[in-house]
XYZ file of C-alpha atoms in Angstrom:
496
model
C -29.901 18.172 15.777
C -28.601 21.989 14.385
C -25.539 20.145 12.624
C -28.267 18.089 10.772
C -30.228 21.270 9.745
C -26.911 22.930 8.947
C -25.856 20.693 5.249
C -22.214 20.824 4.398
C -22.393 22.655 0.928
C -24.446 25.256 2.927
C -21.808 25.575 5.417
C -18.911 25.667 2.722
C -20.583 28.345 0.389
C -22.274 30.603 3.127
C -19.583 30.604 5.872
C -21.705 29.545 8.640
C -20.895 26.366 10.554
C -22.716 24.851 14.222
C -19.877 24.570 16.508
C -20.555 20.941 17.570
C -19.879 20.279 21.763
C -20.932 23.781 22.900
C -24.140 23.622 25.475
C -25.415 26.950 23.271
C -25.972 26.844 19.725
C -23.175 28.280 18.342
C -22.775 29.440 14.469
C -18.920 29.948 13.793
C -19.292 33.067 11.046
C -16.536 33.180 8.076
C -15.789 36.726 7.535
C -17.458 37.640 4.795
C -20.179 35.845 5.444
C -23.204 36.572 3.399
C -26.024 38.093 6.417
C -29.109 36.600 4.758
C -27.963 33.249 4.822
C -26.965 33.475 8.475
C -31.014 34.310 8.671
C -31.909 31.562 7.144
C -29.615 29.333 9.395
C -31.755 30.870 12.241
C -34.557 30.736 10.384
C -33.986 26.661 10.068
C -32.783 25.473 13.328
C -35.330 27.893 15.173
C -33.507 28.093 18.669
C -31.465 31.568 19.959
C -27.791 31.351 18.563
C -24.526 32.538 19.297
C -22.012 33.903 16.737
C -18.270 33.454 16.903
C -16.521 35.427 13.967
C -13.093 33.332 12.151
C -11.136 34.212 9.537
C -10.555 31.834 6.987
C -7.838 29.762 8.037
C -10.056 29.623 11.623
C -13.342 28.612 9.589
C -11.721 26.325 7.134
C -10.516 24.246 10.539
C -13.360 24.488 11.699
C -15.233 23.527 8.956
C -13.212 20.030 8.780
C -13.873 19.360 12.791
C -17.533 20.201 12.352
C -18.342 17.886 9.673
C -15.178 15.461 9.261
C -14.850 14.334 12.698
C -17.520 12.856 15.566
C -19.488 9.668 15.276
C -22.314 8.414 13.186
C -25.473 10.973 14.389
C -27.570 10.155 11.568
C -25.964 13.016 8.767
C -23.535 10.837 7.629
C -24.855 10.529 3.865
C -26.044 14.114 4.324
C -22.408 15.132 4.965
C -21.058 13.416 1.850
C -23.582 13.263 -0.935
C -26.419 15.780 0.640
C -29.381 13.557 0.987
C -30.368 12.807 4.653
C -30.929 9.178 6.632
C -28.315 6.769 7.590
C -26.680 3.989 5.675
C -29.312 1.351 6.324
C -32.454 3.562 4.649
C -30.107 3.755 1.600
C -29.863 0.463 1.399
C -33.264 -0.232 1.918
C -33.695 2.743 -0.908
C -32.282 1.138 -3.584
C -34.253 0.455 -6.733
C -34.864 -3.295 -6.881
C -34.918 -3.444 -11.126
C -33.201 -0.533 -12.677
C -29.779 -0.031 -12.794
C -28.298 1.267 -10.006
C -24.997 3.089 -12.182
C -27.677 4.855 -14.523
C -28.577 8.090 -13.872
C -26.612 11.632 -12.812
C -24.346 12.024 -9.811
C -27.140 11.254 -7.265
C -27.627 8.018 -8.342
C -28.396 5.797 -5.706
C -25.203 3.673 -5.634
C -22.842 6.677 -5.754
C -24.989 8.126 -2.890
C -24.540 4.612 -1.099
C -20.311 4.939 -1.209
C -20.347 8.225 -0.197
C -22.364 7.811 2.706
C -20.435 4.409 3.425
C -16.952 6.429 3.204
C -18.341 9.002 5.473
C -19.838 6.514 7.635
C -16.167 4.367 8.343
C -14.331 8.112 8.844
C -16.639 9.127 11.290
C -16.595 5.590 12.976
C -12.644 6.035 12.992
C -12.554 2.845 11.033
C -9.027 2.060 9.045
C -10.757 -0.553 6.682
C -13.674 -1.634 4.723
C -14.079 -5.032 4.041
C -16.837 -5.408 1.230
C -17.377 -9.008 0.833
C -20.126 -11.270 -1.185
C -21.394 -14.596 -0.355
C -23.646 -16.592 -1.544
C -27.075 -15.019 -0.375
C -25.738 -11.689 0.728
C -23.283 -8.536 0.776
C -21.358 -8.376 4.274
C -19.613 -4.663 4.683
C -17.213 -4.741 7.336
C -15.096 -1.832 9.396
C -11.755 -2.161 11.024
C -11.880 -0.232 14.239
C -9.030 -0.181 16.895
C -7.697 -3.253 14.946
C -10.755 -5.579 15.058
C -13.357 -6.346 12.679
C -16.850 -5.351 13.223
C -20.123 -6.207 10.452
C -21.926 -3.463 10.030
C -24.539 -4.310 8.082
C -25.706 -7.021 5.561
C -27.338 -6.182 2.155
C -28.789 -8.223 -1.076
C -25.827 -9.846 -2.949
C -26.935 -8.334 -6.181
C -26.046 -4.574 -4.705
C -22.237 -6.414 -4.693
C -21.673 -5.683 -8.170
C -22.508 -2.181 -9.099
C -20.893 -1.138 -5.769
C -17.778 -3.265 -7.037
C -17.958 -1.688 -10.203
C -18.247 2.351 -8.968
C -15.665 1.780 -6.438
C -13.398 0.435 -9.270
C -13.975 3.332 -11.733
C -13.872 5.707 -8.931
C -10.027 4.408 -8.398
C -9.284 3.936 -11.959
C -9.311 -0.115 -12.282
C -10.805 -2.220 -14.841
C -14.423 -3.107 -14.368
C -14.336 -5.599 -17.026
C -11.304 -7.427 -15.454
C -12.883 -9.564 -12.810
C -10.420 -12.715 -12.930
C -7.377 -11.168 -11.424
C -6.785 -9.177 -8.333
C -6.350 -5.096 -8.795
C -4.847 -1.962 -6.430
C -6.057 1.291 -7.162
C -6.499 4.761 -5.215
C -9.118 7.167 -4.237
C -8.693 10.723 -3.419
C -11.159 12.491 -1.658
C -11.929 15.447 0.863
C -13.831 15.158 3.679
C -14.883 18.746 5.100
C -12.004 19.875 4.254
C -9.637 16.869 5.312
C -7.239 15.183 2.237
C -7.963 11.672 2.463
C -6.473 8.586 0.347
C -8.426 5.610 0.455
C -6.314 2.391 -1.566
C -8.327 -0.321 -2.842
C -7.556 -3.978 -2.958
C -9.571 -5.890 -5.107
C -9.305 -9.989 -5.030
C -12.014 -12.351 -7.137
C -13.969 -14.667 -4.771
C -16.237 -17.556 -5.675
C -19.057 -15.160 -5.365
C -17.630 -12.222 -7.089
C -15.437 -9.675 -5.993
C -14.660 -8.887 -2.580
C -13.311 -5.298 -1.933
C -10.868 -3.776 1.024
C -10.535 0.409 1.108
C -8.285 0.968 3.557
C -8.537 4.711 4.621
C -5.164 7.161 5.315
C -5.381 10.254 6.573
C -2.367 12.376 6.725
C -2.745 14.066 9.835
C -3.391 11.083 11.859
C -0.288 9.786 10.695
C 2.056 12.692 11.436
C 2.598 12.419 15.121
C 5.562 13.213 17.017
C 7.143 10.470 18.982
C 5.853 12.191 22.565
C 2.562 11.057 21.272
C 3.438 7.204 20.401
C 2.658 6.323 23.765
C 5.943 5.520 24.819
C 6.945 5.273 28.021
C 9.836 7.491 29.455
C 12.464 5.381 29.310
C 12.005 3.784 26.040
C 11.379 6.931 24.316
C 14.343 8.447 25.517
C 16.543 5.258 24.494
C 14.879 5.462 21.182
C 15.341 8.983 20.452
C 19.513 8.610 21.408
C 19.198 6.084 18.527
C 17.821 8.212 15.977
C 20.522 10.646 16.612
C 23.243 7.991 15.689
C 24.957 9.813 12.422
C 24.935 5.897 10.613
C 23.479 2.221 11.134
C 20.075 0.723 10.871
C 17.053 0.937 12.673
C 14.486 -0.948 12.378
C 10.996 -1.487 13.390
C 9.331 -4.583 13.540
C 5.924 -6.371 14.585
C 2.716 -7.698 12.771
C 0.748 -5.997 10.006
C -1.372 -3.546 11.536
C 0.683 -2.648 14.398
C 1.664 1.244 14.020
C 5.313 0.583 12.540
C 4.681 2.822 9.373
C 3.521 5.475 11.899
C 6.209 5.048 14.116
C 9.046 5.698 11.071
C 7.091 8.411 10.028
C 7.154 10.396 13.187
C 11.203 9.579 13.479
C 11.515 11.127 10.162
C 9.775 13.675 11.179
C 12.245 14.550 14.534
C 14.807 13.750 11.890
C 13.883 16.398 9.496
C 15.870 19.441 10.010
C 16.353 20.602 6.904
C 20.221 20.124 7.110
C 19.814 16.923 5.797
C 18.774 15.008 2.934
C 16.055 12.410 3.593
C 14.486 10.009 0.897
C 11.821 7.079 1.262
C 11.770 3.969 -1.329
C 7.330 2.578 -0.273
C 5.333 0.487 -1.328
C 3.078 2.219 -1.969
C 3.903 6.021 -0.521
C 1.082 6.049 1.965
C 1.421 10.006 3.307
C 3.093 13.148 1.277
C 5.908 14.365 3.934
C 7.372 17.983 3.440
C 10.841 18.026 3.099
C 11.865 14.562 2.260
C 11.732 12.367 -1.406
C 9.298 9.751 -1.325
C 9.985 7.121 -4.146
C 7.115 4.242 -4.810
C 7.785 1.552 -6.156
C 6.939 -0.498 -9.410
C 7.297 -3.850 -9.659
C 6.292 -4.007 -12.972
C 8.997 -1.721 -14.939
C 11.882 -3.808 -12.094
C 11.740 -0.645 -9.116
C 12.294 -2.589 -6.518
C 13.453 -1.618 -3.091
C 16.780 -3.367 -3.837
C 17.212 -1.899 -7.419
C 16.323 1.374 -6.112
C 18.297 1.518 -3.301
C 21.611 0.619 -5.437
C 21.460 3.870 -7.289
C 19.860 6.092 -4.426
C 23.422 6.983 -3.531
C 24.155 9.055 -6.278
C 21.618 11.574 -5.361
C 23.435 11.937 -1.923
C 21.044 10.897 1.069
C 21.844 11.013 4.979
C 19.047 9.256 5.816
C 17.003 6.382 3.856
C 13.615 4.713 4.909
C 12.863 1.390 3.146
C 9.407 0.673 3.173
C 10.384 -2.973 4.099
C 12.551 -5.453 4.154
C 11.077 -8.670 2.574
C 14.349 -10.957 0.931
C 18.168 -10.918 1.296
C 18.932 -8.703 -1.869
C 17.234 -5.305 0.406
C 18.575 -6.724 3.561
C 22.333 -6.733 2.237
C 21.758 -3.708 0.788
C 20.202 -1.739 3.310
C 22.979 -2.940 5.484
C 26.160 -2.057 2.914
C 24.263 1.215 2.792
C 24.705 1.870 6.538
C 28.458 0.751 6.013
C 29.344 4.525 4.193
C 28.124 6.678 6.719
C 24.371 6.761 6.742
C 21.251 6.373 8.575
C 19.172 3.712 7.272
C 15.291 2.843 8.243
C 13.050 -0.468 7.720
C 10.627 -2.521 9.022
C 10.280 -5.930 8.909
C 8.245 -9.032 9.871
C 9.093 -10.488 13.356
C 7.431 -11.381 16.320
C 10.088 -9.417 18.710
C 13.279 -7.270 18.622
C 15.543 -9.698 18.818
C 13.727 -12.502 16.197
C 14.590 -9.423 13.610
C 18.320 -10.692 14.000
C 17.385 -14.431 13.501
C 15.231 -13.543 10.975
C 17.910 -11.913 8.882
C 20.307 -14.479 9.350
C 18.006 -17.161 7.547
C 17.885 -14.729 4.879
C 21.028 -15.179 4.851
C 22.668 -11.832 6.023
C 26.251 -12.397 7.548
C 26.558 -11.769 11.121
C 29.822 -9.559 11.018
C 27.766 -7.432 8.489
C 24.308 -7.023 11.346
C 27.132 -6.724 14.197
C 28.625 -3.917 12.328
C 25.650 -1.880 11.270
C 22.405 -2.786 13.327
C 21.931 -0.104 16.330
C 18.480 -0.551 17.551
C 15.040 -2.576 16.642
C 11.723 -1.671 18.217
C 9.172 -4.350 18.446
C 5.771 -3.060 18.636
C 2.128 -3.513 19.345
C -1.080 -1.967 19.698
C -3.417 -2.151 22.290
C -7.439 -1.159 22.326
C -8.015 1.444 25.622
C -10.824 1.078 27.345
C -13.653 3.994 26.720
C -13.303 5.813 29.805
C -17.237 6.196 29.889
C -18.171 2.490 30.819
C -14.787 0.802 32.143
C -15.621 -1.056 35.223
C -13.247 -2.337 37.831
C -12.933 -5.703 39.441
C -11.145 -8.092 41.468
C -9.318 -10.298 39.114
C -9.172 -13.923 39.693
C -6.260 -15.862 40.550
C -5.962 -17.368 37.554
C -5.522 -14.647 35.818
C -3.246 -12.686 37.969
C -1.207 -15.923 37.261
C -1.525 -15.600 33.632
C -0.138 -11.792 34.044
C 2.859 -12.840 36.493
C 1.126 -11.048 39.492
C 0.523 -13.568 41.455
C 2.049 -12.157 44.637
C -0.609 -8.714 43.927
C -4.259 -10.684 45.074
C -5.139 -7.241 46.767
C -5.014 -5.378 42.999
C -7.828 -4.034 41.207
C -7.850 -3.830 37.318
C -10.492 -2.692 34.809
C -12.873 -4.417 32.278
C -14.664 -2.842 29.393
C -18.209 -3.094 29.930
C -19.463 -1.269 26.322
C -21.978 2.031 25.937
C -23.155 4.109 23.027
C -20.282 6.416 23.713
C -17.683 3.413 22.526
C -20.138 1.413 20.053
C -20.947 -1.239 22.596
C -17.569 -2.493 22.383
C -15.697 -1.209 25.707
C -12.799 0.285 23.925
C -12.098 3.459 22.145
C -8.768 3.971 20.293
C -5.299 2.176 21.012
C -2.466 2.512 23.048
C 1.311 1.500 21.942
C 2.985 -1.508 23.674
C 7.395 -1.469 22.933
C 10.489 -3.226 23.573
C 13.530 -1.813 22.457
C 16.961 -3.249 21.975
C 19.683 -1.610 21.448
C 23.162 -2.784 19.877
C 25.731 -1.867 22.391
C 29.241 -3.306 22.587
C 27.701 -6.774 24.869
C 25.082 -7.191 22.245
C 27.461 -6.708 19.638
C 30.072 -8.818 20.020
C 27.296 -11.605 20.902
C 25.697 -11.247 17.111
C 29.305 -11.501 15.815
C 29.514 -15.172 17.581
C 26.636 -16.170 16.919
C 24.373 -16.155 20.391
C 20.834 -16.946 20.094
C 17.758 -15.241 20.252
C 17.191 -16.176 23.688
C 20.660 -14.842 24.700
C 20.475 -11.748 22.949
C 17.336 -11.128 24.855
C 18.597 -12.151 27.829
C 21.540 -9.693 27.955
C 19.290 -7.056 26.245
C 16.517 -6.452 28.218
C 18.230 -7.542 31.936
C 17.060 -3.557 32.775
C 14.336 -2.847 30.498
C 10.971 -4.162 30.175
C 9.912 -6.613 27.152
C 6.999 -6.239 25.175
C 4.378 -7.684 27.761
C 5.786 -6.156 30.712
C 5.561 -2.771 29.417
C 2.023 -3.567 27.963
C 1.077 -4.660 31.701
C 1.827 -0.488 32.140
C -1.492 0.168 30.720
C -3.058 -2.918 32.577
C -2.302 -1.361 35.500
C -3.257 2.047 35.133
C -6.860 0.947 34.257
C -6.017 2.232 30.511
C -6.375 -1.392 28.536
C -7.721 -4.485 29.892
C -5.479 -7.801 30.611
C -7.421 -9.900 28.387
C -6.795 -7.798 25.508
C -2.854 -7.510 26.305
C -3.197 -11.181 26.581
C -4.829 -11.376 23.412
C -1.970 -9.287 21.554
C 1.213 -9.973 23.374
C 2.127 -13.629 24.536
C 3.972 -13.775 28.450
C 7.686 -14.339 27.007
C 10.220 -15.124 29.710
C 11.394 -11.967 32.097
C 15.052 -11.541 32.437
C 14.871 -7.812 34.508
C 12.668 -4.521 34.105
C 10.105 -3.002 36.428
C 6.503 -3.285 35.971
């Protein structure tokens, strides 16, 4: 309730922040701060207080997990656009005739995005799907990977929003026949955010996605990918390979950007000269070139990659590879010395290799150059608040292989306020990583199939549902939703 008494521009120009999760009230004090206002702060939340001095490094910090971070409690519009409620009473508070762009900064629809932005960050949504239909205006968030509605509103609130979100990243608002990408950036008590917008015409008008990056949420080391042991340790011998390619593969949406970002991050020394070719650059990194692309003047990752040598890289990331001009590229590349990075689109490790082949990439050239892929997924954990256990059935201890294990007890999510009454609360990494030795080698020279590449390949190390079942087991995900992500491939060694 203090937080709510406490606005964010009062916090930012006073130096006086609540100190959310404390069982006191507790007033973090910026030196410097002025006195009367911390008076007033008394004055307004009316219980006994405890002070806790910062400088400003300490305050600023604090300032961004006070009012950037937590779940919806009601101050989400406050936070961004200082007016109080939740998202529904500004809906409900829109003018029904006049229009809704007219007016200063607190115009109602500008207060509406704000407090819808703030609203997705706090919910630790990725995405915003804005979509109309024919009687109404469906918003949408992406959390942990799955869609959730969040609320409905009158179809005629779809345009203006359309059109603010579209000036506020720079599109046309009078083009409304073609699809548009633009970018918003924005701070969040104190946090750099970048949210890119996707805009696509519908048979009901516009339909908008905002899909929301934040910087520090992508620059994770690899201890904190959720890798187990093993696989980590493989993976980080691979990265220290002085040449070859690496690359990560899996499904839209399943942490592979992240994942190259926090190898070029072990990989950034300082001794060596790292560049990026994206599509678009999604985070700044210190110390390394990042190059987007543009289509339209002919920078593609191919074109770009041609002529990258003259500026004299060790290491290259390509955003991804999508034809056989970047594949043979990326690959002749590797052949004088270096370390080259990609992802592309495969359902496992070993489908990368097939998949290249049909592009039509010789197989002496991926013997010679390929030294590990890392298929990956993402898993929702269960919220440790409302998990329950059971006794699974045997049909589903058949599903999971585990027949012989009728005595086991696994976990279910159950759902609570704490989780948004949907049993899970973040996501957990599932891998399988192969790795080009000699045997695997000489077996993409010939020729071998997928299924004999993975056969030889992962005879001691787990595949991507066997090391998912990891988490099963340990009560941290639930088997129906590593069922729902991973399909049961055949086993040809590894330990559960």
């Amino acid at each position: 309730m203090a937080r709510a008494q406490v606005t964010y521009s009062f916090a930012r120009d006073k130096g006086i922040v609540v100190i959310p999760g404390r069982s006191d009230l507790t007033f973090a004090v910026r030196e410097g701060a002025d006195p009367a206002a911390l008076l007033e702060a008394r004055r307004v939340t009316g219980l006994p207080v405890h002070l806790e001095a910062m400088n400003s490094a300490q305050y600023e910090r604090q300032l961004s997990e006070s009012f950037g971070q937590g779940r919806l409690d009601g101050s989400a519009a406050e936070a961004a656009a200082g007016t109080g409620g939740d998202l529904e009473s500004l809906f409900d508070g829109l003018p029904q005739t006049e229009d809704l762009l007219a007016g200063d900064t607190e115009a109602p629809i500008i207060t509406l995005i704000n407090g819808l932005l703030q609203d997705a960050i706090r919910r630790r949504a990725s995405d915003i799907h804005i979509d109309p239909f024919e009687d109404k205006m469906s918003v949408r968030y992406r959390i942990d990977g799955e869609l959730q509605e969040v609320f409905t509103a009158s179809r005629r609130v779809a345009a203006p929003l359309v059109s603010r979100i579209k000036v506020m990243s720079r599109l046309d608002i009078a083009e409304k026949r073609m699809p548009q990408d633009g970018r918003i950036s924005l701070t969040l008590g104190g946090r750099a955010l970048d949210v890119r917008v996707a805009t696509l015409p519908t048979r009901y008008g516009e339909r908008v996605a905002l899909r929301i990056l934040d910087t520090k949420q992508a620059l994770l080391g690899l201890e904190t990918l959720g890798m187990d042991e093993n696989t980590e340790k493989r993976f980080r011998t691979a990265l220290s390979e002085p040449n070859g390619v690496i690359l990560v593969t899996g499904p839209t949406g399943s942490g592979k950007t992240t994942t190259l970002y926090s190898a070029l991050a072990q990989l950034n020394t300082g001794r060596v000269n790292i560049m990026t070719l994206e599509d678009p650059v999604e985070y700044g990194l210190d110390g390394i070139s990042q190059t987007p692309m543009d289509h339209k003047v002919g920078l593609t990752f191919a074109a770009t990659l041609r002529s990258i040598l003259r500026n004299d890289p060790n290491i290259v990331m390509v955003g991804e590879i999508r034809d056989a001009e970047t594949a043979e590229v990326a690959l002749e590349f590797a052949l004088t010395g270096r370390l080259a990075l990609s992802t592309i689109h495969t359902n496992s490790s070993a489908g990368a290799i097939t998949r290249l082949r049909d592009m039509g990439v010789e197989s002496f050239l991926l013997a010679s150059t390929m030294r590990a892929i890392l298929a990956q997924r993402l898993v929702r954990r269960l919220c440790v608040h409302c998990k329950e256990a059971y006794a699974p059935p045997p049909a589903l201890l058949e599903r999971l292989g585990l027949e012989d294990r009728a005595d086991l007890t696994l976990y279910r999510p159950v759902g609570c306020a704490s989780c948004g009454q949907t049993g899970y609360e973040g996501r957990l990494g599932v891998y399988e990583l192969l790795l080009v030795d000699t045997a695997i080698r000489r077996m993409i020279h010939e020729g071998a199939t997928e299924e004999q590449i993975e056969r030889s390949a992962f005879a001691k190390s787990d595949m991507l549902f066997q090391n998912g079942l990891r988490h099963v087991l340990s009560g941290d995900s639930s088997a129906e939703e590593l069922l729902h992500v991973c399909r049961r491939e055949a086993w040809f060694g590894g330990s559960v």
